[in-house]
Coordinates of C-alpha atoms and ligand atoms in Angstrom, one line a residue:
X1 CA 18.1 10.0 4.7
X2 CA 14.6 9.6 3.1
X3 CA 12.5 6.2 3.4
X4 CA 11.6 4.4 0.5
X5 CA 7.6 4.2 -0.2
X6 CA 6.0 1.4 -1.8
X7 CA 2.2 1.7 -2.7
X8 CA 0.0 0.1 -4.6
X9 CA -3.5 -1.4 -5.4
X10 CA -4.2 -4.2 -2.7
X11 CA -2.2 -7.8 -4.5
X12 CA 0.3 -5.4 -5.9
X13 CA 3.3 -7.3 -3.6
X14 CA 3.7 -4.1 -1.9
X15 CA 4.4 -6.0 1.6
X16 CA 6.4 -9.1 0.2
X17 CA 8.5 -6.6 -2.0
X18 CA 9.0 -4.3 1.1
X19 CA 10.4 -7.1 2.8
X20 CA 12.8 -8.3 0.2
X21 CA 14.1 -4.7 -0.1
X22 CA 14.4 -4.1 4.0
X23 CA 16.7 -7.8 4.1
X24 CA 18.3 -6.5 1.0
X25 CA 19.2 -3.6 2.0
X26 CA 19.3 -3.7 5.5
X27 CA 16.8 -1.0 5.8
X28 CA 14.2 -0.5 8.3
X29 CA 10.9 -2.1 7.2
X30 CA 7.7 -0.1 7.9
X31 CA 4.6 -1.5 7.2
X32 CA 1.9 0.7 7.8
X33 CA -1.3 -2.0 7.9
X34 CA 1.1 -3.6 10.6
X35 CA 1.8 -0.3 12.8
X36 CA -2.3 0.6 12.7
X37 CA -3.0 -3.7 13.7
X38 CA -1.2 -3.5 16.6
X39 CA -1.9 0.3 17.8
X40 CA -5.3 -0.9 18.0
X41 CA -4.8 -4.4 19.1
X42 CA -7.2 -5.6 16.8
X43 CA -7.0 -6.8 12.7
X44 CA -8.1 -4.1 9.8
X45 CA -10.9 -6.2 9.1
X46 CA -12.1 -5.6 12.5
X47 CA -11.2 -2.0 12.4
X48 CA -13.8 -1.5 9.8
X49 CA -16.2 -3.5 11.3
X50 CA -16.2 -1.8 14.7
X51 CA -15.2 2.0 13.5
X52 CA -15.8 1.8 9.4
X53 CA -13.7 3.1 6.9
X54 CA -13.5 6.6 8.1
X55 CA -12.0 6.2 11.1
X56 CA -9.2 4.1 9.7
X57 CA -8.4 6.7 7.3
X58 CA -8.0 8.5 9.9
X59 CA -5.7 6.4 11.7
X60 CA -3.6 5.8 8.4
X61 CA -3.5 10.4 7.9
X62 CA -2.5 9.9 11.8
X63 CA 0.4 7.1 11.0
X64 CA 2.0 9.1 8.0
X65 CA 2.0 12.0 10.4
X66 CA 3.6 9.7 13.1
X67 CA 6.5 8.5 11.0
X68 CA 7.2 12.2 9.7
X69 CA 7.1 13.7 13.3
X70 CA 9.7 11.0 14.5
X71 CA 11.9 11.4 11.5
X72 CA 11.8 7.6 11.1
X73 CA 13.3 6.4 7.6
X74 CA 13.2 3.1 6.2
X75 CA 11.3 0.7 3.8
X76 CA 7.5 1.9 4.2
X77 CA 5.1 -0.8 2.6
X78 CA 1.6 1.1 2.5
X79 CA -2.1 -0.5 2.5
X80 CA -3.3 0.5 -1.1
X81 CA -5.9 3.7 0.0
X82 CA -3.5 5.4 1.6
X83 CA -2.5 7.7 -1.5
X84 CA -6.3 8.8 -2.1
X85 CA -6.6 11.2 0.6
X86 CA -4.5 14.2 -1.0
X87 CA -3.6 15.0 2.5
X88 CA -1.6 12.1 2.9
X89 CA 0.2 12.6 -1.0
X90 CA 1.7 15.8 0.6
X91 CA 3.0 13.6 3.8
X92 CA 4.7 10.9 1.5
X93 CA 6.2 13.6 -1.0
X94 CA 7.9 14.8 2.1
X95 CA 8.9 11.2 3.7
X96 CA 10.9 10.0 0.5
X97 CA 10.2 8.1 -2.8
X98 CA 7.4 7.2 -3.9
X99 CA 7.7 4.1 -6.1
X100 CA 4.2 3.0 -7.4
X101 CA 4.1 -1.1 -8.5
X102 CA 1.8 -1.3 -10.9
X103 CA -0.3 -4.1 -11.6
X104 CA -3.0 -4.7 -14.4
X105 CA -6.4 -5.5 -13.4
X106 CA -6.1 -9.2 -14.4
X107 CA -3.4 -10.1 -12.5
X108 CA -5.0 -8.2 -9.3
X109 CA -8.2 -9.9 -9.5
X110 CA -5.9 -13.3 -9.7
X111 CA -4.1 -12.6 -6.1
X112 CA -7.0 -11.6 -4.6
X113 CA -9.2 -14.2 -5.1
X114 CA -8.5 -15.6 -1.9
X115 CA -7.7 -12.3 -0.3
X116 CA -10.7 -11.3 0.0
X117 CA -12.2 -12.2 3.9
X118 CA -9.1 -10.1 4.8
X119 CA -10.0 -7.1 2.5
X120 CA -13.1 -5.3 3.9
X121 CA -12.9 -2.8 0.3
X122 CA -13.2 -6.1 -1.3
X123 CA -15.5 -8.2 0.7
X124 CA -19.2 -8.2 -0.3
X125 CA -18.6 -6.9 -3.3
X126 CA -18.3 -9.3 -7.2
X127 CA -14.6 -8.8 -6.9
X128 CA -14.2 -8.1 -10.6
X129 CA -16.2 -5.0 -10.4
X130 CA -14.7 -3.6 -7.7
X131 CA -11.5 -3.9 -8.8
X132 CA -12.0 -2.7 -12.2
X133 CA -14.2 0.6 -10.1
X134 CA -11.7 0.8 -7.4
X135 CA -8.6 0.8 -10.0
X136 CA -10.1 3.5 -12.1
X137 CA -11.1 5.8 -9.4
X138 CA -7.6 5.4 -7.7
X139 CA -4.8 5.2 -10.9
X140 CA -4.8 9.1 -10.7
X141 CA -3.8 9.2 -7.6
X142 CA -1.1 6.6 -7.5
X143 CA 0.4 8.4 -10.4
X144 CA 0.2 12.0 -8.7
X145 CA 2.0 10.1 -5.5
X146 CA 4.8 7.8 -7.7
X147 CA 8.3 9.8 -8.3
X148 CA 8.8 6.2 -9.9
X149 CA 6.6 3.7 -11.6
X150 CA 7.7 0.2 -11.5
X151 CA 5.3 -2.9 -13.3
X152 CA 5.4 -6.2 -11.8
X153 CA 3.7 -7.8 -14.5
X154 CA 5.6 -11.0 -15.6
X155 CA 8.0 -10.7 -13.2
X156 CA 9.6 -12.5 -9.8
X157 CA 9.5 -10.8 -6.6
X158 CA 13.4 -10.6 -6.9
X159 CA 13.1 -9.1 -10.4
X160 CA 10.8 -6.5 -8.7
X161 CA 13.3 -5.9 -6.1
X162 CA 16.1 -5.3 -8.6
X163 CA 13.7 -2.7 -10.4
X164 CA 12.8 -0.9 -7.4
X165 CA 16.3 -0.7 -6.5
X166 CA 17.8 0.6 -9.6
X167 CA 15.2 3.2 -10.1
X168 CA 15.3 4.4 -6.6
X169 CA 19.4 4.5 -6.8
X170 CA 19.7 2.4 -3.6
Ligands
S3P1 C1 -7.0 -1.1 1.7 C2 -5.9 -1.9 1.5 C3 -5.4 -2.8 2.6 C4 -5.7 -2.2 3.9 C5 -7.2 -1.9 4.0 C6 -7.7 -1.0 3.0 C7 -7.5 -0.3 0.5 O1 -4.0 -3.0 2.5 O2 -5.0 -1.0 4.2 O3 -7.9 -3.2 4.0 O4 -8.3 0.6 0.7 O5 -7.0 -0.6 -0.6 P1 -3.3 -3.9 1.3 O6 -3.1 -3.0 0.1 O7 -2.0 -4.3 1.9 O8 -4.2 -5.0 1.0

């Protein structure tokens, strides 16, 4: 069997939607922020701090590797840059399905207004702007990585859920 991928700009509801579906479904959940936190011992926030962004790209091409090397299969909730490399696309066509929850910019910059300490892309920065810049330069690839496209716009987590289930026929 083939996992189920969700990715997604950061605020999407990639992680609380991942959840729902592994209870749901009774499906592994695989959260890919989680898995590089405690490989390292140490929060992403620190991560960047101490290594910078580089290295923890790396560490996400080195996960995606990981979880295709061991076969493992489940409900794989991704931190939102990890479909820019196109390295890592070519992992997560081979994993399973790649459904994209897609958010506008307005609702993003909503939920992250007090994500932001958390989000070293986002910290330092006037958070519109780097959303807006960030979302532009990364839409393309979301879309190249999605087999399925699935808005959370004006919806509940459980209508999310429902929506990602139906489309992914599981
Ligand atoms: C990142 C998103 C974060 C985390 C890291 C980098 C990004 O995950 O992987 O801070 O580049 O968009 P979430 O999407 O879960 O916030």
């Amino acid at each position: 069997m083939k996992s189920l991928i969700l990715e997604g700009f950061m605020g999407c509801g990639k992680s609380r939607i991942a959840k729902e579906l592994s209870e749901d479904t009774g499906l592994a959940l695989i959260d890919t922020d989680n898995l590089i936190e405690k490989e390292n011992g140490m929060r992403i926030s620190q991560i960047f701090e101490s290594y910078g962004e580089e290295a923890f790209r790396d560490m996400e091409t080195k996960l995606l590797q990981k979880l295709k090397n061991d076969g493992k299969c489940g409900i794989i909730s991704l931190g939102g840059g990890m479909p820019v490399r196109e390295k890592n696309r070519e992992i997560l066509k081979e994993l399973g399905t790649v459904a994209y929850l897609k958010a506008g910019k307005q609702l993003l910059i909503k939920r992250l207004e007090h994500g932001v300490e958390k989000r070293p892309m986002l910290k330092g920065h006037d958070l519109e702007e780097r959303v807006d810049s960030l979302l532009k330069e990364r839409e393309g690839a979301y879309l190249d990585a999605a087999d399925l496209v699935v808005s959370v716009e004006n919806a509940e987590v459980s209508e999310v859920v429902f929506k990602v289930r139906k489309a992914a026929g599981i």
